[in-house]
Amino acid sequence: MKKQALLCFVLLSVGFLVAAAQTQPVKITVTNTKGKPLNKALISLKSAPHYRTPGKDGSLTMQALPDDTIFVTLDRYIGSIPVDASSEVAVAVAKGQMFKAENGKPTSTAYTVLTLPPFNQYDLTTMPNLHAYPDLKSFVTVRYPAVRIKDGEAYLLSSSAGRPSSGTLATGEQQSSPPMLIVVDGSPRQNFGTVNDVVRPSELKSLVIKKADAMYGMRGAGGIMEITLKKGGE
């Protein structure tokens, strides 16, 4: 029995090392057509579907397979970019289109782009890419810019309640205090951190941000995050 277990462990280790040896570092840079970095883009690989965001210069290095596919998501658009054994991939984005870039400028080579449904915080079941967010915190941070997550608590910028991610925050908006009330399927929870530990983005049916609601009284003085989870079969 011990010999069989040892053999399985060795085979798994060898398989992992072979797979790791096949990957290569690929630097991905995302800019607009004028060369300005787009560090709010979400980048993932076909072989590694969890989203990551580039640095301030719009670039990110990931370990990709030679025949991998890079997915760049920005606003309502997902671009599909083949790796083709390249060590660097530059993408220029303009009005829902994505092009191969050289020297900071777009070329005539266009990538395939898919348009996502409009973001609807009351119905997230239409979002095809919820599974790509590694956790609830990353989903809220990207899709709800009026919400700030700090030390396991969620805080609402005071004049931005209810505004979906398509809006931008105005200069001078203030963070609310106390933290937001987090409600999951009608039940208040201790804080955002406890929910983040057990709820995956793929389980969301809706996630609605409210500035206030008479139902919760003073408990919702800092704003309310109402989360509804999918039921079986949804």
PDB file of C-alpha atoms in Angstrom:
ATOM      1  CA  MET A   1       0.000   0.000   0.000  1.00  0.00           C
ATOM      2  CA  LYS A   2       2.814   2.373   0.910  1.00  0.00           C
ATOM      3  CA  LYS A   3       4.625   1.549  -2.330  1.00  0.00           C
ATOM      4  CA  GLN A   4       1.486   2.335  -4.352  1.00  0.00           C
ATOM      5  CA  ALA A   5       1.019   5.645  -2.543  1.00  0.00           C
ATOM      6  CA  LEU A   6       4.669   6.534  -3.131  1.00  0.00           C
ATOM      7  CA  LEU A   7       4.363   5.655  -6.835  1.00  0.00           C
ATOM      8  CA  CYS A   8       1.261   7.844  -7.196  1.00  0.00           C
ATOM      9  CA  PHE A   9       3.072  10.707  -5.501  1.00  0.00           C
ATOM     10  CA  VAL A  10       6.071  10.350  -7.828  1.00  0.00           C
ATOM     11  CA  LEU A  11       3.885  10.215 -10.943  1.00  0.00           C
ATOM     12  CA  LEU A  12       1.935  13.306  -9.855  1.00  0.00           C
ATOM     13  CA  SER A  13       5.154  15.170  -9.102  1.00  0.00           C
ATOM     14  CA  VAL A  14       6.619  14.277 -12.495  1.00  0.00           C
ATOM     15  CA  GLY A  15       3.404  15.348 -14.225  1.00  0.00           C
ATOM     16  CA  PHE A  16       3.488  18.685 -12.412  1.00  0.00           C
ATOM     17  CA  LEU A  17       7.130  19.278 -13.315  1.00  0.00           C
ATOM     18  CA  VAL A  18       6.486  18.445 -16.985  1.00  0.00           C
ATOM     19  CA  ALA A  19       3.534  20.847 -17.107  1.00  0.00           C
ATOM     20  CA  ALA A  20       5.573  23.563 -15.394  1.00  0.00           C
ATOM     21  CA  ALA A  21       8.420  23.050 -17.856  1.00  0.00           C
ATOM     22  CA  GLN A  22       6.023  23.621 -20.762  1.00  0.00           C
ATOM     23  CA  THR A  23       4.974  27.061 -19.552  1.00  0.00           C
ATOM     24  CA  GLN A  24       6.817  30.233 -20.409  1.00  0.00           C
ATOM     25  CA  PRO A  25       6.697  33.788 -19.021  1.00  0.00           C
ATOM     26  CA  VAL A  26       4.653  36.109 -21.216  1.00  0.00           C
ATOM     27  CA  LYS A  27       4.570  39.845 -20.622  1.00  0.00           C
ATOM     28  CA  ILE A  28       1.134  41.294 -21.437  1.00  0.00           C
ATOM     29  CA  THR A  29       0.733  45.050 -21.844  1.00  0.00           C
ATOM     30  CA  VAL A  30      -2.652  46.752 -22.251  1.00  0.00           C
ATOM     31  CA  THR A  31      -2.947  50.391 -23.360  1.00  0.00           C
ATOM     32  CA  ASN A  32      -5.328  52.625 -25.228  1.00  0.00           C
ATOM     33  CA  THR A  33      -4.563  53.649 -28.820  1.00  0.00           C
ATOM     34  CA  LYS A  34      -2.465  56.571 -27.566  1.00  0.00           C
ATOM     35  CA  GLY A  35      -0.230  54.342 -25.464  1.00  0.00           C
ATOM     36  CA  LYS A  36      -1.779  55.205 -22.074  1.00  0.00           C
ATOM     37  CA  PRO A  37      -1.690  52.190 -19.701  1.00  0.00           C
ATOM     38  CA  LEU A  38      -5.042  50.614 -18.839  1.00  0.00           C
ATOM     39  CA  ASN A  39      -4.334  49.152 -15.410  1.00  0.00           C
ATOM     40  CA  LYS A  40      -8.025  48.457 -14.723  1.00  0.00           C
ATOM     41  CA  ALA A  41      -8.104  45.720 -17.346  1.00  0.00           C
ATOM     42  CA  LEU A  42      -8.667  42.161 -16.140  1.00  0.00           C
ATOM     43  CA  ILE A  43      -6.296  39.561 -17.565  1.00  0.00           C
ATOM     44  CA  SER A  44      -6.608  35.790 -17.471  1.00  0.00           C
ATOM     45  CA  LEU A  45      -5.398  32.745 -19.387  1.00  0.00           C
ATOM     46  CA  LYS A  46      -7.299  29.811 -20.814  1.00  0.00           C
ATOM     47  CA  SER A  47      -5.022  27.617 -18.696  1.00  0.00           C
ATOM     48  CA  ALA A  48      -5.433  29.857 -15.594  1.00  0.00           C
ATOM     49  CA  PRO A  49      -8.908  31.442 -15.633  1.00  0.00           C
ATOM     50  CA  HIS A  50      -8.639  33.592 -12.505  1.00  0.00           C
ATOM     51  CA  TYR A  51      -8.376  37.312 -13.220  1.00  0.00           C
ATOM     52  CA  ARG A  52      -5.319  39.411 -12.459  1.00  0.00           C
ATOM     53  CA  THR A  53      -4.782  43.131 -12.998  1.00  0.00           C
ATOM     54  CA  PRO A  54      -1.730  44.791 -14.575  1.00  0.00           C
ATOM     55  CA  GLY A  55       0.540  47.267 -12.815  1.00  0.00           C
ATOM     56  CA  LYS A  56       0.540  51.030 -13.231  1.00  0.00           C
ATOM     57  CA  ASP A  57       2.386  50.650 -16.532  1.00  0.00           C
ATOM     58  CA  GLY A  58      -0.415  48.420 -17.857  1.00  0.00           C
ATOM     59  CA  SER A  59       1.777  45.303 -17.937  1.00  0.00           C
ATOM     60  CA  LEU A  60       1.664  41.916 -16.249  1.00  0.00           C
ATOM     61  CA  THR A  61       3.801  38.787 -16.613  1.00  0.00           C
ATOM     62  CA  MET A  62       2.081  35.392 -16.477  1.00  0.00           C
ATOM     63  CA  GLN A  63       3.160  31.794 -17.006  1.00  0.00           C
ATOM     64  CA  ALA A  64       1.445  30.608 -20.192  1.00  0.00           C
ATOM     65  CA  LEU A  65       1.427  27.462 -22.283  1.00  0.00           C
ATOM     66  CA  PRO A  66       2.813  27.757 -25.855  1.00  0.00           C
ATOM     67  CA  ASP A  67      -0.692  27.381 -27.362  1.00  0.00           C
ATOM     68  CA  ASP A  68      -2.468  29.337 -24.612  1.00  0.00           C
ATOM     69  CA  THR A  69      -5.051  32.090 -25.039  1.00  0.00           C
ATOM     70  CA  ILE A  70      -4.982  35.428 -23.205  1.00  0.00           C
ATOM     71  CA  PHE A  71      -8.305  36.996 -22.251  1.00  0.00           C
ATOM     72  CA  VAL A  72      -8.368  40.761 -21.694  1.00  0.00           C
ATOM     73  CA  THR A  73     -11.574  42.108 -20.131  1.00  0.00           C
ATOM     74  CA  LEU A  74     -12.337  45.814 -20.002  1.00  0.00           C
ATOM     75  CA  ASP A  75     -15.781  47.260 -19.292  1.00  0.00           C
ATOM     76  CA  ARG A  76     -18.203  45.085 -21.307  1.00  0.00           C
ATOM     77  CA  TYR A  77     -15.658  43.589 -23.672  1.00  0.00           C
ATOM     78  CA  ILE A  78     -13.490  40.455 -23.624  1.00  0.00           C
ATOM     79  CA  GLY A  79     -10.680  40.148 -26.156  1.00  0.00           C
ATOM     80  CA  SER A  80      -9.188  36.778 -27.114  1.00  0.00           C
ATOM     81  CA  ILE A  81      -5.459  36.931 -27.888  1.00  0.00           C
ATOM     82  CA  PRO A  82      -3.406  33.864 -28.927  1.00  0.00           C
ATOM     83  CA  VAL A  83      -0.021  33.469 -27.248  1.00  0.00           C
ATOM     84  CA  ASP A  84       1.634  31.757 -30.258  1.00  0.00           C
ATOM     85  CA  ALA A  85       4.830  31.141 -28.259  1.00  0.00           C
ATOM     86  CA  SER A  86       5.401  34.906 -27.951  1.00  0.00           C
ATOM     87  CA  SER A  87       7.284  36.249 -24.943  1.00  0.00           C
ATOM     88  CA  GLU A  88       5.557  39.651 -25.135  1.00  0.00           C
ATOM     89  CA  VAL A  89       2.023  40.581 -26.128  1.00  0.00           C
ATOM     90  CA  ALA A  90       0.894  44.205 -26.467  1.00  0.00           C
ATOM     91  CA  VAL A  91      -2.789  45.070 -26.817  1.00  0.00           C
ATOM     92  CA  ALA A  92      -4.283  48.447 -27.777  1.00  0.00           C
ATOM     93  CA  VAL A  93      -7.944  49.023 -26.843  1.00  0.00           C
ATOM     94  CA  ALA A  94     -10.351  51.436 -28.531  1.00  0.00           C
ATOM     95  CA  LYS A  95     -14.169  51.598 -28.351  1.00  0.00           C
ATOM     96  CA  GLY A  96     -14.776  47.919 -27.826  1.00  0.00           C
ATOM     97  CA  GLN A  97     -12.034  46.856 -30.227  1.00  0.00           C
ATOM     98  CA  MET A  98      -8.637  45.355 -29.460  1.00  0.00           C
ATOM     99  CA  PHE A  99      -5.594  45.416 -31.721  1.00  0.00           C
ATOM    100  CA  LYS A 100      -2.079  44.094 -31.693  1.00  0.00           C
ATOM    101  CA  ALA A 101       0.206  46.961 -30.674  1.00  0.00           C
ATOM    102  CA  GLU A 102       3.782  47.713 -31.674  1.00  0.00           C
ATOM    103  CA  ASN A 103       5.880  50.497 -30.189  1.00  0.00           C
ATOM    104  CA  GLY A 104       2.854  51.694 -28.243  1.00  0.00           C
ATOM    105  CA  LYS A 105       0.652  52.066 -31.338  1.00  0.00           C
ATOM    106  CA  PRO A 106      -2.126  49.823 -32.716  1.00  0.00           C
ATOM    107  CA  THR A 107      -1.534  47.839 -35.885  1.00  0.00           C
ATOM    108  CA  SER A 108      -4.095  46.595 -38.393  1.00  0.00           C
ATOM    109  CA  THR A 109      -4.208  43.186 -36.680  1.00  0.00           C
ATOM    110  CA  ALA A 110      -7.515  42.995 -34.783  1.00  0.00           C
ATOM    111  CA  TYR A 111      -8.301  40.453 -32.073  1.00  0.00           C
ATOM    112  CA  THR A 112     -11.628  38.716 -31.584  1.00  0.00           C
ATOM    113  CA  VAL A 113     -13.775  40.643 -29.088  1.00  0.00           C
ATOM    114  CA  LEU A 114     -16.923  39.437 -27.314  1.00  0.00           C
ATOM    115  CA  THR A 115     -19.453  41.962 -25.985  1.00  0.00           C
ATOM    116  CA  LEU A 116     -20.806  41.083 -22.534  1.00  0.00           C
ATOM    117  CA  PRO A 117     -24.392  41.821 -21.431  1.00  0.00           C
ATOM    118  CA  PRO A 118     -24.905  45.141 -19.589  1.00  0.00           C
ATOM    119  CA  PHE A 119     -23.968  44.897 -15.916  1.00  0.00           C
ATOM    120  CA  ASN A 120     -27.095  44.419 -13.798  1.00  0.00           C
ATOM    121  CA  GLN A 121     -26.528  44.198 -10.050  1.00  0.00           C
ATOM    122  CA  TYR A 122     -30.069  42.810  -9.619  1.00  0.00           C
ATOM    123  CA  ASP A 123     -29.401  39.852 -11.936  1.00  0.00           C
ATOM    124  CA  LEU A 124     -25.844  38.520 -12.095  1.00  0.00           C
ATOM    125  CA  THR A 125     -26.903  35.205 -13.624  1.00  0.00           C
ATOM    126  CA  THR A 126     -26.372  36.723 -17.100  1.00  0.00           C
ATOM    127  CA  MET A 127     -22.665  37.328 -16.433  1.00  0.00           C
ATOM    128  CA  PRO A 128     -20.714  34.550 -18.185  1.00  0.00           C
ATOM    129  CA  ASN A 129     -17.416  35.235 -16.416  1.00  0.00           C
ATOM    130  CA  LEU A 130     -18.288  35.237 -12.703  1.00  0.00           C
ATOM    131  CA  HIS A 131     -16.144  32.132 -12.160  1.00  0.00           C
ATOM    132  CA  ALA A 132     -13.039  34.054 -13.256  1.00  0.00           C
ATOM    133  CA  TYR A 133     -13.026  36.234 -10.122  1.00  0.00           C
ATOM    134  CA  PRO A 134     -10.900  34.448  -7.491  1.00  0.00           C
ATOM    135  CA  ASP A 135     -13.043  35.639  -4.573  1.00  0.00           C
ATOM    136  CA  LEU A 136     -15.937  37.893  -3.608  1.00  0.00           C
ATOM    137  CA  LYS A 137     -13.611  40.735  -2.616  1.00  0.00           C
ATOM    138  CA  SER A 138     -12.077  40.931  -6.093  1.00  0.00           C
ATOM    139  CA  PHE A 139     -15.535  40.910  -7.708  1.00  0.00           C
ATOM    140  CA  VAL A 140     -16.839  43.724  -5.497  1.00  0.00           C
ATOM    141  CA  THR A 141     -13.655  45.767  -5.936  1.00  0.00           C
ATOM    142  CA  VAL A 142     -13.851  45.592  -9.740  1.00  0.00           C
ATOM    143  CA  ARG A 143     -17.601  45.827 -10.308  1.00  0.00           C
ATOM    144  CA  TYR A 144     -18.618  48.220  -7.484  1.00  0.00           C
ATOM    145  CA  PRO A 145     -16.112  51.107  -7.372  1.00  0.00           C
ATOM    146  CA  ALA A 146     -18.288  52.933  -4.819  1.00  0.00           C
ATOM    147  CA  VAL A 147     -17.349  50.251  -2.273  1.00  0.00           C
ATOM    148  CA  ARG A 148     -14.037  50.006  -0.439  1.00  0.00           C
ATOM    149  CA  ILE A 149     -12.918  46.848   1.381  1.00  0.00           C
ATOM    150  CA  LYS A 150     -10.606  47.347   4.368  1.00  0.00           C
ATOM    151  CA  ASP A 151      -9.732  45.063   7.291  1.00  0.00           C
ATOM    152  CA  GLY A 152     -12.624  42.703   6.576  1.00  0.00           C
ATOM    153  CA  GLU A 153     -15.204  45.496   6.423  1.00  0.00           C
ATOM    154  CA  ALA A 154     -16.975  47.057   3.429  1.00  0.00           C
ATOM    155  CA  TYR A 155     -17.362  50.841   3.301  1.00  0.00           C
ATOM    156  CA  LEU A 156     -19.554  52.855   0.960  1.00  0.00           C
ATOM    157  CA  LEU A 157     -18.473  56.168  -0.507  1.00  0.00           C
ATOM    158  CA  SER A 158     -21.250  58.341   0.805  1.00  0.00           C
ATOM    159  CA  SER A 159     -22.645  59.898  -2.391  1.00  0.00           C
ATOM    160  CA  SER A 160     -22.302  56.865  -4.646  1.00  0.00           C
ATOM    161  CA  ALA A 161     -24.842  54.355  -3.303  1.00  0.00           C
ATOM    162  CA  GLY A 162     -26.580  52.243  -5.879  1.00  0.00           C
ATOM    163  CA  ARG A 163     -24.334  53.278  -8.744  1.00  0.00           C
ATOM    164  CA  PRO A 164     -23.050  50.334 -10.803  1.00  0.00           C
ATOM    165  CA  SER A 165     -19.482  49.900 -11.934  1.00  0.00           C
ATOM    166  CA  SER A 166     -19.988  51.859 -15.159  1.00  0.00           C
ATOM    167  CA  GLY A 167     -19.937  55.077 -13.127  1.00  0.00           C
ATOM    168  CA  THR A 168     -16.771  56.841 -11.980  1.00  0.00           C
ATOM    169  CA  LEU A 169     -16.235  58.334  -8.557  1.00  0.00           C
ATOM    170  CA  ALA A 170     -16.262  62.099  -8.300  1.00  0.00           C
ATOM    171  CA  THR A 171     -13.413  63.954  -6.632  1.00  0.00           C
ATOM    172  CA  GLY A 172     -14.104  64.685  -2.990  1.00  0.00           C
ATOM    173  CA  GLU A 173     -16.513  61.820  -2.264  1.00  0.00           C
ATOM    174  CA  GLN A 174     -16.192  60.605   1.308  1.00  0.00           C
ATOM    175  CA  GLN A 175     -16.104  57.105   2.749  1.00  0.00           C
ATOM    176  CA  SER A 176     -19.078  56.258   4.948  1.00  0.00           C
ATOM    177  CA  SER A 177     -18.802  55.310   8.597  1.00  0.00           C
ATOM    178  CA  PRO A 178     -19.780  52.878  10.122  1.00  0.00           C
ATOM    179  CA  PRO A 179     -19.124  49.928   7.796  1.00  0.00           C
ATOM    180  CA  MET A 180     -21.839  48.566   5.540  1.00  0.00           C
ATOM    181  CA  LEU A 181     -24.377  46.040   6.747  1.00  0.00           C
ATOM    182  CA  ILE A 182     -23.886  42.766   4.849  1.00  0.00           C
ATOM    183  CA  VAL A 183     -27.068  40.727   4.291  1.00  0.00           C
ATOM    184  CA  VAL A 184     -26.997  37.266   2.687  1.00  0.00           C
ATOM    185  CA  ASP A 185     -30.339  35.732   1.672  1.00  0.00           C
ATOM    186  CA  GLY A 186     -32.096  38.013   4.171  1.00  0.00           C
ATOM    187  CA  SER A 187     -29.773  37.278   7.105  1.00  0.00           C
ATOM    188  CA  PRO A 188     -27.360  39.962   8.440  1.00  0.00           C
ATOM    189  CA  ARG A 189     -23.754  38.778   8.717  1.00  0.00           C
ATOM    190  CA  GLN A 190     -20.942  39.832  11.036  1.00  0.00           C
ATOM    191  CA  ASN A 191     -18.874  41.601   8.376  1.00  0.00           C
ATOM    192  CA  PHE A 192     -17.755  41.356   4.763  1.00  0.00           C
ATOM    193  CA  GLY A 193     -14.735  39.234   5.647  1.00  0.00           C
ATOM    194  CA  THR A 194     -16.837  36.379   7.017  1.00  0.00           C
ATOM    195  CA  VAL A 195     -18.935  36.360   3.828  1.00  0.00           C
ATOM    196  CA  ASN A 196     -15.869  36.534   1.594  1.00  0.00           C
ATOM    197  CA  ASP A 197     -14.593  33.342   3.227  1.00  0.00           C
ATOM    198  CA  VAL A 198     -17.652  31.278   2.270  1.00  0.00           C
ATOM    199  CA  VAL A 199     -19.327  32.854  -0.793  1.00  0.00           C
ATOM    200  CA  ARG A 200     -17.867  32.403  -4.275  1.00  0.00           C
ATOM    201  CA  PRO A 201     -18.727  34.868  -7.074  1.00  0.00           C
ATOM    202  CA  SER A 202     -20.119  32.014  -9.174  1.00  0.00           C
ATOM    203  CA  GLU A 203     -22.792  31.486  -6.475  1.00  0.00           C
ATOM    204  CA  LEU A 204     -24.197  35.025  -6.794  1.00  0.00           C
ATOM    205  CA  LYS A 205     -27.698  35.641  -8.100  1.00  0.00           C
ATOM    206  CA  SER A 206     -27.605  39.338  -7.227  1.00  0.00           C
ATOM    207  CA  LEU A 207     -25.502  41.779  -5.218  1.00  0.00           C
ATOM    208  CA  VAL A 208     -27.255  45.085  -4.625  1.00  0.00           C
ATOM    209  CA  ILE A 209     -25.717  48.156  -2.996  1.00  0.00           C
ATOM    210  CA  LYS A 210     -28.056  50.501  -1.123  1.00  0.00           C
ATOM    211  CA  LYS A 211     -27.409  53.755   0.685  1.00  0.00           C
ATOM    212  CA  ALA A 212     -30.230  53.103   3.156  1.00  0.00           C
ATOM    213  CA  ASP A 213     -33.294  50.937   3.690  1.00  0.00           C
ATOM    214  CA  ALA A 214     -36.004  51.486   6.324  1.00  0.00           C
ATOM    215  CA  MET A 215     -36.156  47.708   6.843  1.00  0.00           C
ATOM    216  CA  TYR A 216     -32.732  47.743   8.506  1.00  0.00           C
ATOM    217  CA  GLY A 217     -33.008  51.036  10.390  1.00  0.00           C
ATOM    218  CA  MET A 218     -29.804  52.305  11.998  1.00  0.00           C
ATOM    219  CA  ARG A 219     -28.056  48.980  11.367  1.00  0.00           C
ATOM    220  CA  GLY A 220     -27.768  50.092   7.757  1.00  0.00           C
ATOM    221  CA  ALA A 221     -26.505  53.591   8.534  1.00  0.00           C
ATOM    222  CA  GLY A 222     -23.275  52.906   6.639  1.00  0.00           C
ATOM    223  CA  GLY A 223     -25.074  51.435   3.619  1.00  0.00           C
ATOM    224  CA  ILE A 224     -26.301  47.931   2.843  1.00  0.00           C
ATOM    225  CA  MET A 225     -24.924  45.173   0.654  1.00  0.00           C
ATOM    226  CA  GLU A 226     -27.719  42.731  -0.120  1.00  0.00           C
ATOM    227  CA  ILE A 227     -26.486  39.394  -1.470  1.00  0.00           C
ATOM    228  CA  THR A 228     -28.801  36.773  -2.899  1.00  0.00           C
ATOM    229  CA  LEU A 229     -27.356  33.364  -3.725  1.00  0.00           C
ATOM    230  CA  LYS A 230     -28.434  31.038  -6.495  1.00  0.00           C
ATOM    231  CA  LYS A 231     -30.670  28.180  -5.538  1.00  0.00           C
ATOM    232  CA  GLY A 232     -30.313  24.656  -6.874  1.00  0.00           C
ATOM    233  CA  GLY A 233     -30.619  24.539 -10.650  1.00  0.00           C
ATOM    234  CA  GLU A 234     -30.103  28.274 -11.232  1.00  0.00           C
TER     235      GLU A 234
END
